[in-house]
Short mmCIF file of C-alpha atoms in Angstrom, two decimals:
data_model
loop_
_atom_site.label_atom_id
_atom_site.label_comp_id
_atom_site.label_asym_id
_atom_site.label_seq_id
_atom_site.Cartn_x
_atom_site.Cartn_y
_atom_site.Cartn_z
CA UNK A 1 68.89 -66.32 86.15
CA UNK A 2 69.74 -62.74 85.16
CA UNK A 3 71.39 -61.78 88.47
CA UNK A 4 74.83 -61.64 86.85
CA UNK A 5 73.76 -59.38 83.96
CA UNK A 6 75.69 -56.08 83.94
CA UNK A 7 75.56 -52.86 81.95
CA UNK A 8 78.37 -51.50 79.76
CA UNK A 9 79.93 -48.68 81.77
CA UNK A 10 81.98 -47.29 78.87
CA UNK A 11 78.86 -47.02 76.72
CA UNK A 12 76.97 -45.20 79.49
CA UNK A 13 79.80 -42.73 80.00
CA UNK A 14 80.07 -42.12 76.26
CA UNK A 15 76.42 -41.13 76.04
CA UNK A 16 76.77 -38.89 79.11
CA UNK A 17 79.71 -37.17 77.42
CA UNK A 18 77.89 -36.75 74.10
CA UNK A 19 74.80 -35.27 75.73
CA UNK A 20 77.05 -33.05 77.86
CA UNK A 21 78.53 -31.54 74.70
CA UNK A 22 75.14 -29.98 73.93
CA UNK A 23 75.17 -26.66 75.77
CA UNK A 24 78.72 -27.27 77.04
CA UNK A 25 80.25 -24.51 79.16
CA UNK A 26 83.88 -23.34 79.19
CA UNK A 27 85.73 -25.21 81.91
CA UNK A 28 83.20 -28.05 82.05
CA UNK A 29 79.52 -28.44 82.84
CA UNK A 30 76.53 -27.60 80.71
CA UNK A 31 73.75 -25.04 80.31
CA UNK A 32 70.62 -26.58 78.81
CA UNK A 33 67.75 -24.55 80.22
CA UNK A 34 64.30 -25.96 79.55
CA UNK A 35 62.79 -25.25 76.14
CA UNK A 36 65.84 -23.47 74.74
CA UNK A 37 67.50 -24.41 71.47
CA UNK A 38 70.06 -26.40 73.45
CA UNK A 39 67.23 -28.31 75.08
CA UNK A 40 65.78 -29.02 71.64
CA UNK A 41 69.11 -30.46 70.50
CA UNK A 42 69.31 -32.59 73.63
CA UNK A 43 65.76 -33.84 73.19
CA UNK A 44 66.41 -34.75 69.55
CA UNK A 45 69.59 -36.60 70.47
CA UNK A 46 68.01 -38.69 73.21
CA UNK A 47 64.94 -39.49 71.10
CA UNK A 48 67.21 -40.65 68.28
CA UNK A 49 69.01 -42.96 70.73
CA UNK A 50 65.64 -44.31 71.84
CA UNK A 51 64.66 -45.11 68.27
CA UNK A 52 68.03 -46.74 67.57
CA UNK A 53 67.32 -49.09 70.48
CA UNK A 54 63.96 -50.03 68.98
CA UNK A 55 61.82 -48.10 71.44
CA UNK A 56 58.40 -46.76 70.48
CA UNK A 57 58.76 -43.02 71.15
CA UNK A 58 55.79 -40.87 72.14
CA UNK A 59 55.60 -37.26 73.31
CA UNK A 60 52.75 -35.87 75.38
CA UNK A 61 51.14 -32.43 75.18
CA UNK A 62 53.43 -31.19 78.00
CA UNK A 63 56.56 -32.19 76.09
CA UNK A 64 57.38 -35.22 78.23
CA UNK A 65 59.04 -37.99 76.20
CA UNK A 66 58.55 -41.76 76.59
CA UNK A 67 60.40 -44.63 74.90
CA UNK A 68 58.58 -47.94 75.35
CA UNK A 69 60.03 -51.42 74.95
CA UNK A 70 57.22 -54.00 74.62
CA UNK A 71 57.03 -56.93 77.00
CA UNK A 72 55.78 -60.42 76.35
CA UNK A 73 52.47 -59.38 77.94
CA UNK A 74 50.47 -56.20 77.64
CA UNK A 75 49.86 -53.87 80.55
CA UNK A 76 51.19 -50.79 82.31
CA UNK A 77 54.96 -50.38 81.88
CA UNK A 78 57.69 -50.35 84.47
CA UNK A 79 59.08 -46.85 84.03
CA UNK A 80 62.47 -45.29 84.71
CA UNK A 81 63.91 -41.94 83.77
CA UNK A 82 64.51 -38.37 84.90
CA UNK A 83 65.22 -35.14 82.98
CA UNK A 84 67.78 -33.63 80.60
CA UNK A 85 67.26 -29.91 81.26
CA UNK A 86 69.83 -28.23 83.51
CA UNK A 87 70.38 -25.14 85.59
CA UNK A 88 72.48 -22.37 84.06
CA UNK A 89 75.70 -23.81 85.51
CA UNK A 90 74.84 -27.51 85.56
CA UNK A 91 76.92 -30.67 85.58
CA UNK A 92 76.90 -33.68 83.26
CA UNK A 93 75.07 -36.09 85.58
CA UNK A 94 72.12 -34.31 87.21
CA UNK A 95 69.04 -35.76 85.50
CA UNK A 96 70.91 -37.11 82.49
CA UNK A 97 72.24 -40.09 84.46
CA UNK A 98 68.68 -41.23 85.15
CA UNK A 99 67.65 -41.08 81.50
CA UNK A 100 70.81 -42.55 80.02
CA UNK A 101 71.10 -45.32 82.62
CA UNK A 102 67.60 -46.33 81.54
CA UNK A 103 68.72 -46.46 77.91
CA UNK A 104 71.80 -48.44 78.92
CA UNK A 105 69.59 -50.96 80.74
CA UNK A 106 67.49 -51.33 77.59
CA UNK A 107 70.56 -51.85 75.38
CA UNK A 108 71.94 -54.40 77.83
CA UNK A 109 68.67 -56.37 77.61
CA UNK A 110 68.72 -56.08 73.81
CA UNK A 111 72.26 -57.42 73.66
CA UNK A 112 71.32 -60.34 75.95
CA UNK A 113 68.17 -61.13 73.95
CA UNK A 114 65.99 -60.78 77.04
CA UNK A 115 62.31 -59.86 76.78
CA UNK A 116 60.64 -58.88 80.03
CA UNK A 117 57.05 -59.83 80.78
CA UNK A 118 55.96 -56.26 81.47
CA UNK A 119 56.81 -53.42 79.06
CA UNK A 120 59.68 -51.13 80.04
CA UNK A 121 59.60 -47.37 79.55
CA UNK A 122 62.40 -44.80 79.66
CA UNK A 123 61.10 -41.25 80.15
CA UNK A 124 62.42 -37.74 80.40
CA UNK A 125 60.25 -34.99 81.80
CA UNK A 126 60.04 -31.38 80.67
CA UNK A 127 61.31 -28.51 82.85
CA UNK A 128 62.33 -30.51 85.91
CA UNK A 129 64.81 -27.93 87.17
CA UNK A 130 62.44 -24.96 87.24
CA UNK A 131 65.46 -22.77 86.52
CA UNK A 132 63.67 -20.97 83.69
CA UNK A 133 60.01 -21.64 84.56
CA UNK A 134 58.77 -22.19 88.14
CA UNK A 135 57.81 -24.55 89.64
CA UNK A 136 60.38 -27.27 89.29
CA UNK A 137 59.22 -30.78 88.28
CA UNK A 138 56.62 -29.04 86.10
CA UNK A 139 56.51 -31.69 83.37
CA UNK A 140 56.02 -34.62 85.71
CA UNK A 141 53.54 -32.62 87.81
CA UNK A 142 51.35 -32.02 84.75
CA UNK A 143 51.84 -35.65 83.68
CA UNK A 144 50.31 -36.97 86.91
CA UNK A 145 47.50 -34.37 86.99
CA UNK A 146 48.86 -32.19 89.77
CA UNK A 147 48.91 -29.05 87.60
CA UNK A 148 46.71 -28.19 84.66
CA UNK A 149 48.19 -28.04 81.19
CA UNK A 150 46.68 -24.58 80.75
CA UNK A 151 48.38 -23.22 83.87
CA UNK A 152 51.71 -24.70 82.84
CA UNK A 153 51.51 -23.30 79.32
CA UNK A 154 50.75 -19.80 80.64
CA UNK A 155 53.68 -19.81 83.07
CA UNK A 156 56.07 -16.95 82.38
CA UNK A 157 59.80 -17.58 82.63
CA UNK A 158 62.70 -15.47 83.82
CA UNK A 159 63.05 -14.04 80.29
CA UNK A 160 59.37 -13.04 80.01
CA UNK A 161 58.45 -15.82 77.59
CA UNK A 162 55.79 -18.41 78.40
CA UNK A 163 56.11 -22.18 78.44
CA UNK A 164 53.60 -22.43 75.62
CA UNK A 165 55.48 -19.98 73.40
CA UNK A 166 58.79 -21.76 73.96
CA UNK A 167 57.34 -25.23 73.42
CA UNK A 168 55.96 -24.08 70.08
CA UNK A 169 59.28 -22.46 69.16
CA UNK A 170 61.25 -25.70 69.53
CA UNK A 171 58.47 -28.10 68.51
CA UNK A 172 58.38 -29.85 71.88
CA UNK A 173 54.64 -30.54 72.14
CA UNK A 174 53.27 -33.94 71.25
CA UNK A 175 49.80 -35.46 71.10
CA UNK A 176 49.66 -37.92 74.00
CA UNK A 177 47.30 -36.89 76.84
CA UNK A 178 48.34 -36.04 80.40
CA UNK A 179 46.67 -36.24 83.80
CA UNK A 180 45.85 -39.93 84.25
CA UNK A 181 48.93 -42.09 83.59
CA UNK A 182 48.90 -45.87 83.85
CA UNK A 183 52.29 -46.93 85.24
CA UNK A 184 53.09 -50.18 87.07
CA UNK A 185 56.05 -48.75 89.00
CA UNK A 186 58.70 -46.03 88.67
CA UNK A 187 62.34 -46.07 89.74
CA UNK A 188 64.79 -43.19 89.19
CA UNK A 189 68.56 -43.21 89.52
CA UNK A 190 70.20 -39.86 90.33
CA UNK A 191 73.41 -38.44 91.67
CA UNK A 192 72.96 -37.62 95.35
CA UNK A 193 73.82 -33.90 94.92
CA UNK A 194 75.03 -33.91 98.52
CA UNK A 195 77.96 -35.22 100.62
CA UNK A 196 76.33 -37.96 102.71
CA UNK A 197 77.20 -41.06 100.66
CA UNK A 198 80.79 -40.01 100.03
CA UNK A 199 81.29 -38.97 103.65
CA UNK A 200 79.92 -42.34 104.79
CA UNK A 201 81.92 -44.38 102.29
CA UNK A 202 78.69 -45.86 100.86
CA UNK A 203 78.11 -46.60 97.18
CA UNK A 204 74.29 -46.77 96.92
CA UNK A 205 71.57 -44.71 98.56
CA UNK A 206 68.13 -46.33 98.83
CA UNK A 207 65.99 -43.20 98.99
CA UNK A 208 63.08 -43.43 101.43
CA UNK A 209 61.53 -39.99 100.94
CA UNK A 210 61.88 -36.54 99.38
CA UNK A 211 61.69 -33.51 101.62
CA UNK A 212 59.03 -30.85 101.26
CA UNK A 213 59.83 -27.70 99.29
CA UNK A 214 58.58 -24.13 99.70
CA UNK A 215 59.72 -21.42 97.24
CA UNK A 216 58.58 -17.82 97.80
CA UNK A 217 59.46 -14.60 95.98
CA UNK A 218 59.33 -11.40 98.05
CA UNK A 219 59.15 -7.90 96.56
CA UNK A 220 59.78 -4.85 98.75
CA UNK A 221 59.09 -1.23 97.80
CA UNK A 222 60.47 1.66 99.82
CA UNK A 223 61.65 5.21 99.09
CA UNK A 224 64.88 6.25 97.38
CA UNK A 225 66.67 9.03 99.18
CA UNK A 226 70.07 10.56 99.73
CA UNK A 227 72.35 8.25 101.70
CA UNK A 228 74.06 11.13 103.46
CA UNK A 229 71.22 13.47 104.33
CA UNK A 230 68.40 11.09 105.28
CA UNK A 231 68.37 10.28 109.05
CA UNK A 232 68.15 6.57 109.85
CA UNK A 233 64.83 7.03 111.69
CA UNK A 234 63.20 8.52 108.56
CA UNK A 235 64.29 5.89 106.03
CA UNK A 236 62.07 3.44 104.18
CA UNK A 237 64.89 1.14 103.14
CA UNK A 238 63.78 -1.85 101.04
CA UNK A 239 67.34 -3.11 100.91
CA UNK A 240 67.66 -3.24 104.68
CA UNK A 241 64.46 -5.28 105.04
CA UNK A 242 65.62 -7.69 102.35
CA UNK A 243 69.09 -8.18 103.80
CA UNK A 244 67.84 -8.50 107.36
CA UNK A 245 65.42 -11.18 106.16
CA UNK A 246 68.22 -13.01 104.36
CA UNK A 247 70.17 -13.10 107.61
CA UNK A 248 67.08 -14.26 109.49
CA UNK A 249 66.56 -17.12 107.01
CA UNK A 250 70.02 -18.51 107.74
CA UNK A 251 69.50 -18.20 111.51
CA UNK A 252 66.06 -19.82 111.19
CA UNK A 253 67.47 -22.99 109.62
CA UNK A 254 70.21 -23.20 112.23
CA UNK A 255 67.76 -22.69 115.08
CA UNK A 256 65.23 -25.26 113.85
CA UNK A 257 68.01 -27.78 113.17
CA UNK A 258 67.32 -31.33 112.03
CA UNK A 259 66.70 -31.56 108.29
CA UNK A 260 65.71 -27.90 107.92
CA UNK A 261 67.57 -26.01 105.20
CA UNK A 262 66.96 -22.48 103.94
CA UNK A 263 68.43 -20.50 101.06
CA UNK A 264 68.15 -16.99 99.64
CA UNK A 265 68.98 -17.81 96.03
CA UNK A 266 67.98 -14.92 93.76
CA UNK A 267 68.51 -11.33 94.97
CA UNK A 268 68.21 -7.94 93.28
CA UNK A 269 68.23 -4.43 94.67
CA UNK A 270 67.60 -0.99 93.20
CA UNK A 271 68.62 1.54 92.26
CA UNK A 272 71.84 -0.25 93.27
CA UNK A 273 73.89 2.90 93.80
CA UNK A 274 76.47 3.53 96.51
CA UNK A 275 74.92 6.77 97.76
CA UNK A 276 71.17 6.08 97.44
CA UNK A 277 68.86 4.39 99.95
CA UNK A 278 67.34 1.41 98.06
CA UNK A 279 63.67 1.73 97.12
CA UNK A 280 63.34 -1.76 95.64
CA UNK A 281 64.36 -5.30 96.50
CA UNK A 282 63.27 -8.67 95.15
CA UNK A 283 64.55 -12.00 96.42
CA UNK A 284 63.60 -15.66 96.75
CA UNK A 285 63.57 -17.96 99.76
CA UNK A 286 63.85 -21.74 99.41
CA UNK A 287 62.76 -23.66 102.54
CA UNK A 288 62.97 -27.47 102.74
CA UNK A 289 62.30 -30.08 105.40
CA UNK A 290 61.46 -33.79 105.51
CA UNK A 291 58.88 -33.04 108.24
CA UNK A 292 55.70 -31.31 107.12
CA UNK A 293 54.96 -29.64 110.48
CA UNK A 294 58.46 -28.25 110.80
CA UNK A 295 58.36 -26.94 107.24
CA UNK A 296 55.12 -25.11 108.03
CA UNK A 297 56.71 -23.74 111.20
CA UNK A 298 59.61 -22.34 109.19
CA UNK A 299 57.21 -20.75 106.69
CA UNK A 300 55.18 -19.16 109.49
CA UNK A 301 58.23 -17.74 111.28
CA UNK A 302 59.56 -16.28 108.02
CA UNK A 303 56.15 -14.73 107.27
CA UNK A 304 55.92 -13.14 110.72
CA UNK A 305 59.45 -11.75 110.62
CA UNK A 306 59.31 -10.06 107.22
CA UNK A 307 55.74 -8.78 107.72
CA UNK A 308 56.59 -7.10 111.01
CA UNK A 309 59.91 -5.68 109.81
CA UNK A 310 58.43 -4.27 106.60
CA UNK A 311 55.62 -2.61 108.57
CA UNK A 312 58.05 -1.12 111.07
CA UNK A 313 60.27 0.27 108.30
CA UNK A 314 57.37 1.65 106.24
CA UNK A 315 58.14 -0.63 103.31
CA UNK A 316 55.46 -2.26 101.14
CA UNK A 317 55.64 -6.06 100.97
CA UNK A 318 54.37 -8.37 98.22
CA UNK A 319 54.87 -12.13 98.14
CA UNK A 320 54.40 -14.75 95.43
CA UNK A 321 54.54 -18.50 95.98
CA UNK A 322 56.64 -20.11 93.26
CA UNK A 323 56.39 -23.73 94.41
CA UNK A 324 55.00 -25.69 97.35
CA UNK A 325 55.31 -29.47 97.71
CA UNK A 326 54.72 -31.58 100.79
CA UNK A 327 57.31 -34.20 101.83
CA UNK A 328 56.84 -37.43 99.87
CA UNK A 329 57.50 -40.92 101.30
CA UNK A 330 58.40 -43.65 98.81
CA UNK A 331 56.81 -47.09 98.69
CA UNK A 332 58.52 -49.26 101.37
CA UNK A 333 58.54 -52.36 99.17
CA UNK A 334 60.19 -50.40 96.37
CA UNK A 335 62.86 -49.10 98.73
CA UNK A 336 63.41 -52.71 99.84
CA UNK A 337 63.95 -53.72 96.20
CA UNK A 338 66.68 -51.11 95.75
CA UNK A 339 68.43 -52.14 98.95
CA UNK A 340 68.21 -55.84 98.08
CA UNK A 341 69.56 -55.31 94.55
CA UNK A 342 72.55 -53.42 95.94
CA UNK A 343 73.32 -56.05 98.57
CA UNK A 344 72.99 -58.90 96.05
CA UNK A 345 75.73 -57.23 94.01
CA UNK A 346 77.95 -56.82 97.06
CA UNK A 347 77.53 -53.05 97.15
CA UNK A 348 77.36 -50.99 100.33
CA UNK A 349 73.96 -49.33 100.74
CA UNK A 350 72.19 -47.02 103.16
CA UNK A 351 68.65 -45.71 103.45
CA UNK A 352 68.42 -41.93 103.26
CA UNK A 353 66.17 -38.98 102.38
CA UNK A 354 66.56 -36.76 99.34
CA UNK A 355 67.24 -33.09 99.95
CA UNK A 356 66.46 -32.17 96.34
CA UNK A 357 63.20 -32.45 94.47
CA UNK A 358 62.89 -35.09 91.75
CA UNK A 359 60.37 -36.31 89.20
CA UNK A 360 60.02 -39.46 91.30
CA UNK A 361 58.14 -37.53 93.96
CA UNK A 362 55.48 -36.67 91.38
CA UNK A 363 55.23 -40.23 90.06
CA UNK A 364 54.72 -41.40 93.65
CA UNK A 365 51.21 -39.94 93.37
CA UNK A 366 50.20 -42.55 90.81
CA UNK A 367 52.36 -45.67 91.30
CA UNK A 368 54.86 -47.38 93.64
CA UNK A 369 58.08 -45.40 93.39
CA UNK A 370 61.67 -45.43 94.61
CA UNK A 371 65.04 -43.80 93.89
CA UNK A 372 68.66 -44.90 93.68
CA UNK A 373 71.40 -42.46 94.68
CA UNK A 374 75.09 -42.64 93.78
CA UNK A 375 77.77 -40.45 95.40
CA UNK A 376 78.57 -36.90 94.32
CA UNK A 377 82.24 -36.02 94.80
CA UNK A 378 82.51 -33.35 97.53
CA UNK A 379 78.71 -33.18 97.49
CA UNK A 380 78.83 -30.70 94.58
CA UNK A 381 75.94 -30.31 92.14
CA UNK A 382 74.27 -27.48 90.19
CA UNK A 383 77.88 -26.59 89.48
CA UNK A 384 80.20 -27.28 86.53
CA UNK A 385 82.46 -29.20 88.94
CA UNK A 386 79.77 -31.85 89.54
CA UNK A 387 81.37 -35.30 89.31
CA UNK A 388 80.59 -38.92 90.10
CA UNK A 389 83.30 -41.57 89.75
CA UNK A 390 82.93 -44.06 86.85
CA UNK A 391 82.73 -47.05 89.18
CA UNK A 392 79.85 -45.43 91.08
CA UNK A 393 78.00 -44.57 87.87
CA UNK A 394 78.30 -48.17 86.77
CA UNK A 395 77.30 -49.57 90.17
CA UNK A 396 74.16 -47.44 90.28
CA UNK A 397 73.16 -48.38 86.73
CA UNK A 398 73.59 -52.05 87.56
CA UNK A 399 71.32 -51.69 90.58
CA UNK A 400 68.77 -49.98 88.34
CA UNK A 401 69.01 -52.83 85.81
CA UNK A 402 68.30 -55.47 88.45
CA UNK A 403 65.40 -53.50 89.97
CA UNK A 404 63.84 -53.12 86.51
CA UNK A 405 64.24 -56.84 85.84
CA UNK A 406 62.68 -57.63 89.18
CA UNK A 407 59.71 -55.34 88.59
CA UNK A 408 59.14 -56.38 84.98
CA UNK A 409 59.56 -60.14 85.47
#
């Protein structure tokens, strides 16, 4: 009887715009790194909206936030949500769409006077991006018991400060426990962050799985020497090893093909002078694949290449794993629900994998989980030019609303 219920698209876009003003960048986009003052302002704003909608707001010891709307019966809630932290040059929709679409679904139900049987919960998780503190999805990982609170709190960020110090500084820590959540089901709406939906002319992605992620930081130490007087055969060039590896990483992804992607994202070199052989290099490699065996193959080939090259060049090699997650399949029945909700509303839909990591992959450890994708214009994300058309935002939020109603009935 609620199949025709629809969200208010203008209201959703207004909240997206208001949240986007916190940490706004010149020219568009937003910088709201986890546990900064901008993040605190964002957290306060969203929690105030939750309270205005009558939600019971709780915060756990990892700084994850939950707004619960009671149902007519007690029991584990149907949860939706995402994150509100961003990368340094983020867009308005990454993460925020998932949280604010959840709030819009709640307000739509309030306006219609509908009480679901099961409770509904809108959540946002701490430090999803991992842009300041690795690994990404840290808050949801601790929430489901995949990482200890102590390890998370001791994690040092790119500015030398720890998670614990920064949580205390902005008052982000609550009292609710972590590690053993009781959730009936979880569904997350997110912008695709890629070009597939737009290229295919499809409005809704029913996400079947999230690909595995491997982040590694490599540090190379060689010998500084004069660029003009040191023969090539006698050099211990950390910069050469780093740059040759970066080239290898690109070739590796192309050679393996399929869903394999590989990125050298952070890169520094020293002493960074035109006439000095570099004695230092530090860089990161991001490997991803939907197939676990192929991801391991890529890791092994990268390890063999850089180890052998560093040894041949007389350069010391150190490596540090920043994040490692296996590919995660979503619950088939949950994926079916997303697809069915889209088709019922006359929306085009396709099943697809996610190339990015999301909080949903962590929640899949403890409850049936699925995701809804909407198109990203030109496939752009983690960029101030990130954009999703208003009609697509509204379509995705309406699919979310119907899935939540279905699950909470």
